[in-house]
mmCIF file of C-alpha atoms in Angstrom:
data_model
loop_
_atom_site.group_PDB
_atom_site.id
_atom_site.type_symbol
_atom_site.label_atom_id
_atom_site.label_comp_id
_atom_site.label_asym_id
_atom_site.label_seq_id
_atom_site.Cartn_x
_atom_site.Cartn_y
_atom_site.Cartn_z
ATOM 1 C CA MET L 17 -98.211 -91.085 106.029
ATOM 2 C CA PRO L 18 -96.055 -90.700 102.900
ATOM 3 C CA LEU L 19 -96.981 -93.095 100.105
ATOM 4 C CA ALA L 20 -93.664 -94.807 100.006
ATOM 5 C CA GLN L 21 -93.987 -95.805 103.747
ATOM 6 C CA ALA L 22 -97.620 -96.929 103.762
ATOM 7 C CA GLY L 23 -98.861 -100.514 104.140
ATOM 8 C CA ALA L 24 -97.328 -103.916 104.627
ATOM 9 C CA ALA L 25 -97.883 -106.937 102.364
ATOM 10 C CA THR L 26 -99.124 -110.105 103.969
ATOM 11 C CA GLY L 27 -99.122 -112.256 100.823
ATOM 12 C CA ALA L 28 -95.998 -114.250 99.994
ATOM 13 C CA VAL L 29 -94.132 -113.735 96.789
ATOM 14 C CA THR L 30 -91.905 -116.617 95.588
ATOM 15 C CA ALA L 31 -88.590 -116.127 94.014
ATOM 16 C CA ALA L 32 -89.626 -118.073 90.954
ATOM 17 C CA GLU L 33 -92.283 -115.625 90.000
ATOM 18 C CA PRO L 34 -91.350 -113.268 87.155
ATOM 19 C CA GLU L 35 -91.000 -109.545 87.991
ATOM 20 C CA PRO L 36 -94.337 -108.068 87.000
ATOM 21 C CA ILE L 37 -94.668 -105.347 84.411
ATOM 22 C CA VAL L 38 -97.976 -104.201 85.773
ATOM 23 C CA SER L 39 -99.660 -104.384 89.134
ATOM 24 C CA ILE L 40 -103.464 -103.972 89.341
ATOM 25 C CA VAL L 41 -104.260 -102.514 92.725
ATOM 26 C CA MET L 42 -107.675 -102.570 94.264
ATOM 27 C CA PRO L 43 -108.620 -100.828 97.590
ATOM 28 C CA CYS L 44 -111.008 -103.028 99.478
ATOM 29 C CA LEU L 45 -113.251 -102.605 102.518
ATOM 30 C CA ASN L 46 -116.030 -105.307 102.733
ATOM 31 C CA GLU L 47 -116.354 -105.995 98.962
ATOM 32 C CA VAL L 48 -117.260 -109.650 99.192
ATOM 33 C CA ASP L 49 -120.167 -109.180 96.702
ATOM 34 C CA THR L 50 -117.883 -108.114 93.857
ATOM 35 C CA LEU L 51 -114.230 -108.655 94.703
ATOM 36 C CA GLY L 52 -113.883 -112.171 93.327
ATOM 37 C CA VAL L 53 -115.286 -111.087 89.919
ATOM 38 C CA CYS L 54 -112.998 -107.996 89.817
ATOM 39 C CA VAL L 55 -109.904 -110.058 90.625
ATOM 40 C CA ARG L 56 -110.763 -112.591 87.855
ATOM 41 C CA GLU L 57 -111.425 -109.819 85.443
ATOM 42 C CA ALA L 58 -108.015 -108.185 86.312
ATOM 43 C CA TRP L 59 -106.225 -111.488 85.692
ATOM 44 C CA ALA L 60 -107.983 -111.856 82.306
ATOM 45 C CA ALA L 61 -106.940 -108.278 81.392
ATOM 46 C CA ILE L 62 -103.258 -109.029 82.201
ATOM 47 C CA ALA L 63 -103.489 -112.204 80.118
ATOM 48 C CA ALA L 64 -105.079 -110.258 77.250
ATOM 49 C CA ALA L 65 -102.323 -107.694 77.382
ATOM 50 C CA GLY L 66 -99.693 -110.403 77.254
ATOM 51 C CA VAL L 67 -97.510 -109.057 80.024
ATOM 52 C CA ALA L 68 -96.345 -110.332 83.393
ATOM 53 C CA GLY L 69 -98.494 -108.881 86.136
ATOM 54 C CA GLU L 70 -99.978 -109.263 89.553
ATOM 55 C CA VAL L 71 -103.258 -108.359 91.289
ATOM 56 C CA VAL L 72 -102.919 -106.645 94.685
ATOM 57 C CA VAL L 73 -105.862 -106.178 97.014
ATOM 58 C CA ALA L 74 -105.168 -103.491 99.543
ATOM 59 C CA ASP L 75 -107.492 -104.532 102.375
ATOM 60 C CA ASN L 76 -108.639 -101.832 104.831
ATOM 61 C CA GLY L 77 -109.884 -104.021 107.595
ATOM 62 C CA SER L 78 -112.652 -106.032 105.904
ATOM 63 C CA THR L 79 -114.824 -108.094 108.199
ATOM 64 C CA ASP L 80 -116.878 -109.980 105.606
ATOM 65 C CA GLY L 81 -114.205 -112.479 104.371
ATOM 66 C CA SER L 82 -112.979 -110.341 101.478
ATOM 67 C CA GLN L 83 -109.331 -111.288 102.245
ATOM 68 C CA ALA L 84 -109.813 -114.953 101.847
ATOM 69 C CA LEU L 85 -112.000 -114.479 98.766
ATOM 70 C CA ALA L 86 -109.312 -112.389 97.105
ATOM 71 C CA ALA L 87 -106.587 -114.894 97.919
ATOM 72 C CA ARG L 88 -108.666 -117.761 96.429
ATOM 73 C CA ALA L 89 -109.082 -115.679 93.237
ATOM 74 C CA GLY L 90 -105.339 -115.320 92.967
ATOM 75 C CA ALA L 91 -104.712 -111.866 94.410
ATOM 76 C CA ARG L 92 -101.922 -110.962 96.747
ATOM 77 C CA VAL L 93 -103.598 -109.336 99.801
ATOM 78 C CA VAL L 94 -101.959 -106.405 101.588
ATOM 79 C CA ALA L 95 -103.222 -105.517 105.066
ATOM 80 C CA ILE L 96 -103.529 -101.679 105.513
ATOM 81 C CA ALA L 97 -103.884 -100.502 109.124
ATOM 82 C CA GLY L 98 -104.848 -96.900 108.436
ATOM 83 C CA ARG L 99 -108.454 -96.509 107.405
ATOM 84 C CA GLY L 100 -109.466 -94.498 104.336
ATOM 85 C CA TYR L 101 -109.474 -94.740 100.567
ATOM 86 C CA GLY L 102 -106.170 -92.874 100.336
ATOM 87 C CA ASN L 103 -104.458 -95.000 102.945
ATOM 88 C CA ALA L 104 -105.542 -98.237 101.239
ATOM 89 C CA LEU L 105 -104.288 -97.174 97.868
ATOM 90 C CA ALA L 106 -101.071 -95.790 99.313
ATOM 91 C CA GLY L 107 -100.333 -99.123 100.953
ATOM 92 C CA GLY L 108 -101.282 -101.064 97.869
ATOM 93 C CA ILE L 109 -99.082 -98.948 95.618
ATOM 94 C CA ALA L 110 -96.165 -99.123 97.961
ATOM 95 C CA ALA L 111 -96.444 -103.012 98.068
ATOM 96 C CA ALA L 112 -96.899 -103.375 94.363
ATOM 97 C CA ARG L 113 -93.903 -104.750 92.415
ATOM 98 C CA GLY L 114 -94.835 -103.690 88.887
ATOM 99 C CA ARG L 115 -93.259 -101.024 86.843
ATOM 100 C CA TYR L 116 -96.719 -99.771 86.040
ATOM 101 C CA VAL L 117 -99.802 -99.691 88.362
ATOM 102 C CA LEU L 118 -103.391 -99.653 87.324
ATOM 103 C CA MET L 119 -105.666 -98.773 90.212
ATOM 104 C CA GLY L 120 -109.412 -99.349 90.305
ATOM 105 C CA ASP L 121 -112.256 -99.936 92.671
ATOM 106 C CA ALA L 122 -113.250 -103.450 93.660
ATOM 107 C CA ASP L 123 -117.020 -102.762 93.377
ATOM 108 C CA GLY L 124 -117.470 -103.857 89.788
ATOM 109 C CA SER L 125 -117.979 -100.392 88.405
ATOM 110 C CA TYR L 126 -114.767 -100.335 86.269
ATOM 111 C CA ASP L 127 -113.794 -102.632 83.468
ATOM 112 C CA PHE L 128 -110.300 -103.848 84.092
ATOM 113 C CA GLY L 129 -110.252 -105.145 80.559
ATOM 114 C CA THR L 130 -109.303 -101.588 79.419
ATOM 115 C CA LEU L 131 -105.776 -102.299 80.717
ATOM 116 C CA PRO L 132 -104.169 -102.478 77.186
ATOM 117 C CA ARG L 133 -105.307 -98.798 76.582
ATOM 118 C CA PHE L 134 -103.507 -97.625 79.645
ATOM 119 C CA LEU L 135 -100.438 -99.611 78.931
ATOM 120 C CA GLU L 136 -100.270 -98.270 75.427
ATOM 121 C CA ALA L 137 -100.316 -94.612 76.781
ATOM 122 C CA LEU L 138 -97.739 -95.467 79.371
ATOM 123 C CA GLU L 139 -95.429 -97.088 76.834
ATOM 124 C CA ALA L 140 -95.831 -93.984 74.620
ATOM 125 C CA GLY L 141 -94.324 -91.898 77.479
ATOM 126 C CA ALA L 142 -97.063 -90.864 79.764
ATOM 127 C CA ASP L 143 -96.403 -90.905 83.498
ATOM 128 C CA LEU L 144 -100.034 -90.797 84.633
ATOM 129 C CA VAL L 145 -102.924 -91.997 82.522
ATOM 130 C CA MET L 146 -106.369 -90.893 83.674
ATOM 131 C CA GLY L 147 -109.511 -92.784 82.792
ATOM 132 C CA CYS L 148 -112.387 -90.570 81.615
ATOM 133 C CA ARG L 149 -115.974 -91.605 82.235
ATOM 134 C CA LEU L 150 -117.491 -88.388 80.866
ATOM 135 C CA PRO L 151 -118.639 -87.943 77.227
ATOM 136 C CA SER L 152 -116.446 -84.855 77.039
ATOM 137 C CA GLY L 153 -113.357 -87.109 77.181
ATOM 138 C CA GLY L 154 -114.981 -89.947 75.135
ATOM 139 C CA GLY L 155 -116.151 -91.954 78.154
ATOM 140 C CA ARG L 156 -119.570 -93.519 78.889
ATOM 141 C CA ILE L 157 -121.702 -93.619 82.008
ATOM 142 C CA LEU L 158 -124.221 -96.477 81.900
ATOM 143 C CA PRO L 159 -127.761 -95.893 83.280
ATOM 144 C CA GLY L 160 -127.717 -96.114 87.072
ATOM 145 C CA ALA L 161 -123.972 -96.049 87.396
ATOM 146 C CA MET L 162 -123.648 -92.569 88.838
ATOM 147 C CA PRO L 163 -126.084 -90.441 90.999
ATOM 148 C CA TRP L 164 -127.380 -87.431 89.128
ATOM 149 C CA GLN L 165 -125.846 -85.037 91.642
ATOM 150 C CA HIS L 166 -122.442 -86.459 90.930
ATOM 151 C CA ARG L 167 -123.002 -86.694 87.153
ATOM 152 C CA TRP L 168 -124.287 -83.160 86.553
ATOM 153 C CA ILE L 169 -123.113 -81.144 89.550
ATOM 154 C CA GLY L 170 -120.291 -82.520 91.693
ATOM 155 C CA ASN L 171 -117.993 -84.103 89.138
ATOM 156 C CA PRO L 172 -118.235 -81.332 86.447
ATOM 157 C CA ALA L 173 -117.893 -78.597 89.088
ATOM 158 C CA LEU L 174 -114.871 -80.147 90.830
ATOM 159 C CA THR L 175 -113.214 -81.012 87.552
ATOM 160 C CA GLY L 176 -113.750 -77.537 86.261
ATOM 161 C CA ILE L 177 -112.189 -76.088 89.375
ATOM 162 C CA GLY L 178 -109.281 -78.443 89.108
ATOM 163 C CA ARG L 179 -108.634 -77.552 85.433
ATOM 164 C CA LEU L 180 -108.892 -73.795 86.274
ATOM 165 C CA PHE L 181 -106.701 -73.911 89.420
ATOM 166 C CA PHE L 182 -103.989 -76.239 88.184
ATOM 167 C CA THR L 183 -104.362 -76.355 84.387
ATOM 168 C CA ALA L 184 -104.555 -80.135 84.597
ATOM 169 C CA PRO L 185 -105.323 -81.488 81.011
ATOM 170 C CA VAL L 186 -107.997 -83.998 82.161
ATOM 171 C CA HIS L 187 -111.739 -84.065 81.769
ATOM 172 C CA ASP L 188 -112.589 -86.309 84.731
ATOM 173 C CA PHE L 189 -110.586 -85.347 87.841
ATOM 174 C CA HIS L 190 -111.988 -88.119 89.997
ATOM 175 C CA CYS L 191 -112.092 -91.176 87.867
ATOM 176 C CA GLY L 192 -111.019 -94.158 89.993
ATOM 177 C CA LEU L 193 -109.552 -96.097 87.149
ATOM 178 C CA ARG L 194 -106.086 -94.724 86.325
ATOM 179 C CA ALA L 195 -102.553 -96.034 85.587
ATOM 180 C CA PHE L 196 -99.155 -94.577 86.192
ATOM 181 C CA ARG L 197 -95.422 -95.291 86.382
ATOM 182 C CA ARG L 198 -95.056 -96.550 90.028
ATOM 183 C CA SER L 199 -91.735 -94.753 90.472
ATOM 184 C CA ALA L 200 -93.203 -91.414 89.275
ATOM 185 C CA VAL L 201 -96.125 -91.501 91.734
ATOM 186 C CA LEU L 202 -93.977 -92.759 94.641
ATOM 187 C CA GLY L 203 -91.921 -89.596 94.048
ATOM 188 C CA LEU L 204 -94.861 -87.339 94.569
ATOM 189 C CA GLY L 205 -95.038 -88.005 98.306
ATOM 190 C CA LEU L 206 -98.869 -88.474 98.411
ATOM 191 C CA GLN L 207 -100.205 -88.252 101.899
ATOM 192 C CA CYS L 208 -104.060 -87.687 101.848
ATOM 193 C CA PRO L 209 -105.792 -90.503 103.760
ATOM 194 C CA GLY L 210 -109.304 -90.151 102.296
ATOM 195 C CA MET L 211 -111.063 -89.738 99.039
ATOM 196 C CA GLU L 212 -109.145 -86.574 98.216
ATOM 197 C CA PHE L 213 -106.208 -88.838 97.503
ATOM 198 C CA ALA L 214 -107.536 -88.871 93.940
ATOM 199 C CA SER L 215 -107.237 -85.098 93.644
ATOM 200 C CA GLU L 216 -103.885 -85.051 95.282
ATOM 201 C CA MET L 217 -102.404 -87.410 92.747
ATOM 202 C CA VAL L 218 -103.520 -85.190 89.829
ATOM 203 C CA VAL L 219 -102.548 -81.915 91.426
ATOM 204 C CA LYS L 220 -99.027 -82.999 92.485
ATOM 205 C CA ALA L 221 -98.465 -84.762 89.157
ATOM 206 C CA THR L 222 -99.238 -81.426 87.479
ATOM 207 C CA PHE L 223 -96.925 -79.546 89.885
ATOM 208 C CA ALA L 224 -94.172 -82.059 89.186
ATOM 209 C CA ARG L 225 -94.721 -81.561 85.382
ATOM 210 C CA LEU L 226 -95.378 -85.248 84.831
ATOM 211 C CA SER L 227 -96.666 -86.291 81.501
ATOM 212 C CA LEU L 228 -100.496 -86.802 81.720
ATOM 213 C CA ALA L 229 -102.712 -88.629 79.252
ATOM 214 C CA GLU L 230 -106.328 -89.678 79.207
ATOM 215 C CA VAL L 231 -108.216 -92.691 77.808
ATOM 216 C CA PRO L 232 -112.010 -93.182 77.628
ATOM 217 C CA VAL L 233 -113.533 -95.747 79.995
ATOM 218 C CA THR L 234 -117.051 -96.965 80.803
ATOM 219 C CA LEU L 235 -118.564 -96.667 84.228
ATOM 220 C CA ARG L 236 -120.931 -99.549 85.096
ATOM 221 C CA PRO L 237 -123.451 -99.836 87.922
ATOM 222 C CA ASP L 238 -121.614 -101.359 90.909
ATOM 223 C CA GLY L 239 -122.637 -104.792 92.149
ATOM 224 C CA ARG L 240 -122.691 -104.071 95.886
ATOM 225 C CA SER L 241 -125.629 -104.906 98.229
ATOM 226 C CA ARG L 242 -124.598 -102.203 100.652
ATOM 227 C CA PRO L 243 -124.366 -98.396 100.332
ATOM 228 C CA PRO L 244 -121.139 -96.985 98.801
ATOM 229 C CA HIS L 245 -118.342 -95.665 101.044
ATOM 230 C CA LEU L 246 -118.444 -92.368 99.204
ATOM 231 C CA ARG L 247 -120.399 -89.611 101.041
ATOM 232 C CA THR L 248 -121.494 -86.995 98.612
ATOM 233 C CA TRP L 249 -121.262 -83.768 100.605
ATOM 234 C CA ARG L 250 -118.524 -84.785 102.995
ATOM 235 C CA ASP L 251 -116.103 -86.138 100.391
ATOM 236 C CA GLY L 252 -117.064 -83.432 97.828
ATOM 237 C CA TRP L 253 -116.113 -80.786 100.428
ATOM 238 C CA ARG L 254 -112.806 -82.602 101.230
ATOM 239 C CA HIS L 255 -111.927 -82.462 97.466
ATOM 240 C CA LEU L 256 -112.799 -78.829 97.190
ATOM 241 C CA ARG L 257 -110.966 -78.031 100.420
ATOM 242 C CA PHE L 258 -107.837 -79.804 99.227
ATOM 243 C CA MET L 259 -107.863 -77.953 95.885
ATOM 244 C CA LEU L 260 -108.301 -74.583 97.615
ATOM 245 C CA LEU L 261 -105.505 -75.289 100.153
ATOM 246 C CA PHE L 262 -103.150 -76.221 97.257
ATOM 247 C CA SER L 263 -103.941 -73.094 95.266
ATOM 248 C CA PRO L 264 -103.177 -69.932 97.299
ATOM 249 C CA ARG L 265 -103.589 -67.941 94.061
ATOM 250 C CA TRP L 266 -107.357 -68.762 93.927
ATOM 251 C CA LEU L 267 -107.980 -69.010 97.678
ATOM 252 C CA PHE L 268 -106.231 -65.691 98.543
ATOM 253 C CA LEU L 269 -104.714 -63.745 95.717
ATOM 254 C CA VAL L 270 -107.626 -63.500 93.192
ATOM 255 C CA PRO L 271 -110.338 -62.752 95.734
ATOM 256 C CA GLY L 272 -108.070 -60.407 97.672
ATOM 257 C CA LEU L 273 -106.948 -58.430 94.543
ATOM 258 C CA THR L 274 -110.467 -58.181 93.310
ATOM 259 C CA LEU L 275 -111.750 -56.898 96.650
ATOM 260 C CA ALA L 276 -108.850 -54.498 96.971
ATOM 261 C CA LEU L 277 -109.103 -52.999 93.520
ATOM 262 C CA LEU L 278 -112.828 -52.562 93.658
ATOM 263 C CA SER L 279 -112.609 -50.976 97.109
ATOM 264 C CA LEU L 280 -109.744 -48.709 96.014
ATOM 265 C CA VAL L 281 -111.790 -47.365 93.091
ATOM 266 C CA ALA L 282 -114.800 -46.631 95.374
ATOM 267 C CA PHE L 283 -112.436 -45.186 98.008
ATOM 268 C CA LEU L 284 -110.746 -42.754 95.710
ATOM 269 C CA ARG L 285 -113.995 -41.583 94.081
ATOM 270 C CA LEU L 286 -115.784 -40.996 97.432
ATOM 271 C CA MET L 287 -112.843 -39.104 98.801
ATOM 272 C CA VAL L 288 -113.737 -36.388 96.284
ATOM 273 C CA GLY L 289 -117.321 -36.181 97.384
ATOM 274 C CA PRO L 290 -120.678 -38.055 97.258
ATOM 275 C CA LEU L 291 -121.616 -40.104 94.239
ATOM 276 C CA HIS L 292 -125.192 -39.702 92.931
ATOM 277 C CA LEU L 293 -126.568 -42.502 90.674
ATOM 278 C CA GLY L 294 -130.110 -41.680 90.005
ATOM 279 C CA SER L 295 -132.014 -41.593 93.246
ATOM 280 C CA VAL L 296 -129.215 -43.412 95.039
ATOM 281 C CA THR L 297 -126.450 -41.539 96.818
ATOM 282 C CA PHE L 298 -123.204 -43.055 97.987
ATOM 283 C CA ASP L 299 -121.405 -40.994 100.624
ATOM 284 C CA VAL L 300 -119.238 -41.275 103.723
ATOM 285 C CA ASN L 301 -120.861 -44.519 104.995
ATOM 286 C CA THR L 302 -119.951 -46.183 101.694
ATOM 287 C CA LEU L 303 -116.458 -44.609 102.040
ATOM 288 C CA ILE L 304 -116.010 -46.395 105.414
ATOM 289 C CA LEU L 305 -117.114 -49.762 103.799
ATOM 290 C CA ALA L 306 -114.630 -49.115 100.957
ATOM 291 C CA SER L 307 -111.930 -48.451 103.488
ATOM 292 C CA ALA L 308 -112.624 -51.771 105.252
ATOM 293 C CA GLY L 309 -112.731 -53.601 101.934
ATOM 294 C CA LEU L 310 -109.371 -52.161 100.942
ATOM 295 C CA VAL L 311 -107.741 -53.154 104.167
ATOM 296 C CA VAL L 312 -109.228 -56.651 104.134
ATOM 297 C CA GLY L 313 -108.351 -57.092 100.411
ATOM 298 C CA VAL L 314 -104.773 -56.121 100.938
ATOM 299 C CA GLN L 315 -104.505 -58.364 104.042
ATOM 300 C CA THR L 316 -105.913 -61.318 101.968
ATOM 301 C CA VAL L 317 -103.271 -60.742 99.249
ATOM 302 C CA LEU L 318 -100.523 -60.670 101.814
ATOM 303 C CA LEU L 319 -101.820 -63.859 103.467
ATOM 304 C CA GLY L 320 -101.798 -65.451 99.928
ATOM 305 C CA MET L 321 -98.140 -64.505 99.475
ATOM 306 C CA LEU L 322 -97.342 -65.976 102.908
ATOM 307 C CA ALA L 323 -99.279 -69.124 102.155
ATOM 308 C CA LYS L 324 -97.596 -69.473 98.805
ATOM 309 C CA ALA L 325 -94.171 -69.092 100.384
ATOM 310 C CA PHE L 326 -94.917 -71.697 102.994
ATOM 311 C CA ALA L 327 -96.333 -74.082 100.331
ATOM 312 C CA VAL L 328 -93.190 -73.677 98.257
ATOM 313 C CA GLN L 329 -91.045 -74.208 101.323
ATOM 314 C CA GLN L 330 -92.874 -77.439 102.179
ATOM 315 C CA GLY L 331 -92.595 -78.734 98.604
ATOM 316 C CA ILE L 332 -96.343 -78.850 97.975
ATOM 317 C CA ALA L 333 -96.450 -76.084 95.383
ATOM 318 C CA PRO L 334 -93.922 -74.773 92.781
ATOM 319 C CA PRO L 335 -92.443 -71.329 93.119
ATOM 320 C CA THR L 336 -93.745 -68.430 91.010
ATOM 321 C CA PRO L 337 -91.687 -65.673 89.402
ATOM 322 C CA LEU L 338 -93.472 -62.983 91.413
ATOM 323 C CA LEU L 339 -92.774 -64.603 94.761
ATOM 324 C CA THR L 340 -89.149 -65.215 93.808
ATOM 325 C CA ARG L 341 -88.755 -61.583 92.834
ATOM 326 C CA VAL L 342 -90.344 -60.354 96.111
ATOM 327 C CA GLN L 343 -88.088 -62.651 98.172
ATOM 328 C CA ARG L 344 -84.988 -61.341 96.354
ATOM 329 C CA LEU L 345 -86.013 -57.705 97.220
ATOM 330 C CA ARG L 346 -85.288 -58.115 100.961
ATOM 331 C CA PRO L 347 -88.886 -58.284 102.134
ATOM 332 C CA VAL L 348 -88.218 -56.893 105.639
ATOM 333 C CA GLU L 349 -86.695 -53.719 104.366
ATOM 334 C CA LEU L 350 -89.271 -53.499 101.518
ATOM 335 C CA GLY L 351 -92.125 -53.890 104.024
ATOM 336 C CA ILE L 352 -90.719 -51.480 106.522
ATOM 337 C CA VAL L 353 -89.980 -48.739 103.974
ATOM 338 C CA SER L 354 -93.349 -49.042 102.162
ATOM 339 C CA GLY L 355 -95.206 -49.444 105.456
ATOM 340 C CA THR L 356 -93.444 -46.380 106.968
ATOM 341 C CA LEU L 357 -94.375 -44.258 103.909
ATOM 342 C CA LEU L 358 -98.073 -45.245 104.231
ATOM 343 C CA ILE L 359 -98.003 -44.596 107.995
ATOM 344 C CA LEU L 360 -96.439 -41.152 107.333
ATOM 345 C CA LEU L 361 -99.052 -40.338 104.771
ATOM 346 C CA GLY L 362 -101.723 -41.380 107.358
ATOM 347 C CA LEU L 363 -100.133 -39.072 109.992
ATOM 348 C CA GLY L 364 -100.179 -36.320 107.398
ATOM 349 C CA HIS L 365 -103.931 -36.721 107.074
ATOM 350 C CA VAL L 366 -104.241 -36.636 110.899
ATOM 351 C CA LEU L 367 -102.276 -33.341 111.032
ATOM 352 C CA PHE L 368 -104.498 -32.020 108.208
ATOM 353 C CA ALA L 369 -107.561 -32.998 110.268
ATOM 354 C CA VAL L 370 -106.086 -31.243 113.374
ATOM 355 C CA VAL L 371 -105.584 -28.115 111.252
ATOM 356 C CA ARG L 372 -109.120 -28.207 110.015
ATOM 357 C CA TRP L 373 -110.345 -28.762 113.524
ATOM 358 C CA GLY L 374 -108.352 -25.796 114.721
ATOM 359 C CA GLU L 375 -109.991 -23.704 112.024
ATOM 360 C CA ALA L 376 -113.253 -24.587 113.559
ATOM 361 C CA ASP L 377 -111.973 -23.453 117.012
ATOM 362 C CA PHE L 378 -111.794 -27.170 117.958
ATOM 363 C CA GLY L 379 -115.523 -27.461 117.854
ATOM 364 C CA ASP L 380 -117.706 -29.809 115.907
ATOM 365 C CA LEU L 381 -116.674 -30.455 112.292
ATOM 366 C CA PRO L 382 -119.324 -31.283 109.742
ATOM 367 C CA TYR L 383 -119.770 -35.053 109.753
ATOM 368 C CA PRO L 384 -118.919 -35.768 106.055
ATOM 369 C CA GLN L 385 -115.930 -33.378 106.129
ATOM 370 C CA GLY L 386 -114.464 -35.014 109.244
ATOM 371 C CA VAL L 387 -114.887 -38.573 107.972
ATOM 372 C CA ARG L 388 -113.172 -37.760 104.680
ATOM 373 C CA VAL L 389 -110.085 -36.686 106.649
ATOM 374 C CA VAL L 390 -110.050 -39.265 109.405
ATOM 375 C CA VAL L 391 -110.837 -42.423 107.304
ATOM 376 C CA PRO L 392 -107.906 -42.071 104.922
ATOM 377 C CA ALA L 393 -105.570 -41.591 107.861
ATOM 378 C CA VAL L 394 -106.739 -44.798 109.509
ATOM 379 C CA THR L 395 -106.764 -46.693 106.254
ATOM 380 C CA LEU L 396 -103.207 -45.679 105.348
ATOM 381 C CA ALA L 397 -101.931 -46.491 108.807
ATOM 382 C CA ALA L 398 -103.563 -49.956 108.775
ATOM 383 C CA LEU L 399 -102.112 -50.720 105.327
ATOM 384 C CA GLY L 400 -98.689 -49.561 106.410
ATOM 385 C CA ILE L 401 -98.690 -51.792 109.576
ATOM 386 C CA GLN L 402 -99.860 -54.761 107.516
ATOM 387 C CA LEU L 403 -97.076 -54.289 104.924
ATOM 388 C CA ALA L 404 -94.330 -53.893 107.578
ATOM 389 C CA PHE L 405 -95.246 -56.998 109.625
ATOM 390 C CA SER L 406 -95.992 -59.102 106.490
ATOM 391 C CA GLY L 407 -92.462 -58.291 105.333
ATOM 392 C CA PHE L 408 -91.096 -59.736 108.536
ATOM 393 C CA ALA L 409 -93.262 -62.852 108.254
ATOM 394 C CA LEU L 410 -92.164 -63.452 104.683
ATOM 395 C CA ALA L 411 -88.502 -62.999 105.726
ATOM 396 C CA ILE L 412 -88.922 -65.587 108.562
ATOM 397 C CA LEU L 413 -90.152 -68.145 105.957
ATOM 398 C CA GLU L 414 -87.273 -67.322 103.621
ATOM 399 C CA PHE L 415 -84.764 -67.513 106.538
ATOM 400 C CA GLY L 416 -86.083 -70.977 107.486
ATOM 401 C CA ARG L 417 -85.665 -72.152 103.846
ATOM 402 C CA GLU L 418 -82.128 -70.894 103.725
ATOM 403 C CA ILE L 419 -81.216 -72.730 106.990
ATOM 404 C CA ARG L 420 -82.628 -76.041 105.553
ATOM 405 C CA LEU L 421 -80.683 -75.553 102.305
ATOM 406 C CA LYS L 422 -77.369 -74.923 104.299
ATOM 407 C CA ARG L 423 -78.022 -78.084 106.361
ATOM 408 C CA ALA L 424 -78.706 -80.152 103.270
ATOM 409 C CA THR L 425 -75.485 -78.957 101.589
ATOM 410 C CA PRO L 426 -72.546 -81.304 102.436
#
């Protein structure tokens, strides 16, 4: 569900209340142990910042009395029907009334007293201000606040991947304490229902070229008497899967090009004859593997181009100059022409094989000699068919985009 449509507020807002500058939003699912303390800390932070504000608790179906506790502490409770961290935050942000939103967990692990730091960065022009718990960004993790596998493996790995894939200038991709201009984040169309909502916000903010900043924060041990909602491997995979799906370059293009180029080098060398490296000999069996690698690599690159075109069409990724140039080159005709040339080259190899077979009175050809004639023919034909049909697929996506643009034009 898009962010702007999620959630419905159940708390009343009187007309006499001033319009808040900042809304502190907390997702909540059975946080009775810590919620009251967090709400009071949030109100103290608003008072210390000297701005009009509100505290919004986005309740995700608590059954432990968290809603009543939040209301007694002075929060406005928003009931969120859809389960999940992302759904809860989406509903809370949609229901918030402040120009700025500071979001943070209701488990006592974050210090809402750092609100002035976030407001200062927002007032300086940032659209999204990330908290950083890691020392690399000036933050602190108190003993017992984060499991070792998150501290030393999961968070650094996922943050490194996020920085590589999306060039996001943050050191802690998954810090749950962050602030932003509400209008800017509403415009991103965030939709992830689970923990990957945190990654989606950073990735789409980077795509939209929003101004990102970072402030150091301290992560404290949470005060819950129950296990956390976060599941290490499940939620870690969901974050990684999201980043791969939003980066066709790294999911398809880079692996595909690497495989295709390495296979092409091996293919061309083994076409000449066997390769001897010490006591190891690479011959026609390796040539067949190189042929398969070349076909798979090219197909992966073509899938990457189609995935990128679809992502651009759906508005979940920005266009790239290479894709734009390919789409302008009439991909159907380009694919057909290049594919036909490769198929003709392949047929030429087949005719050459027939000639060589005739020279042997259509009897048995030596195995290496026959393979070196047939494998290139099959490889070229396969590549030609791939290019031709991929050109049609890319044109279909482009045609759909043109139809939508015409319908949108008054």
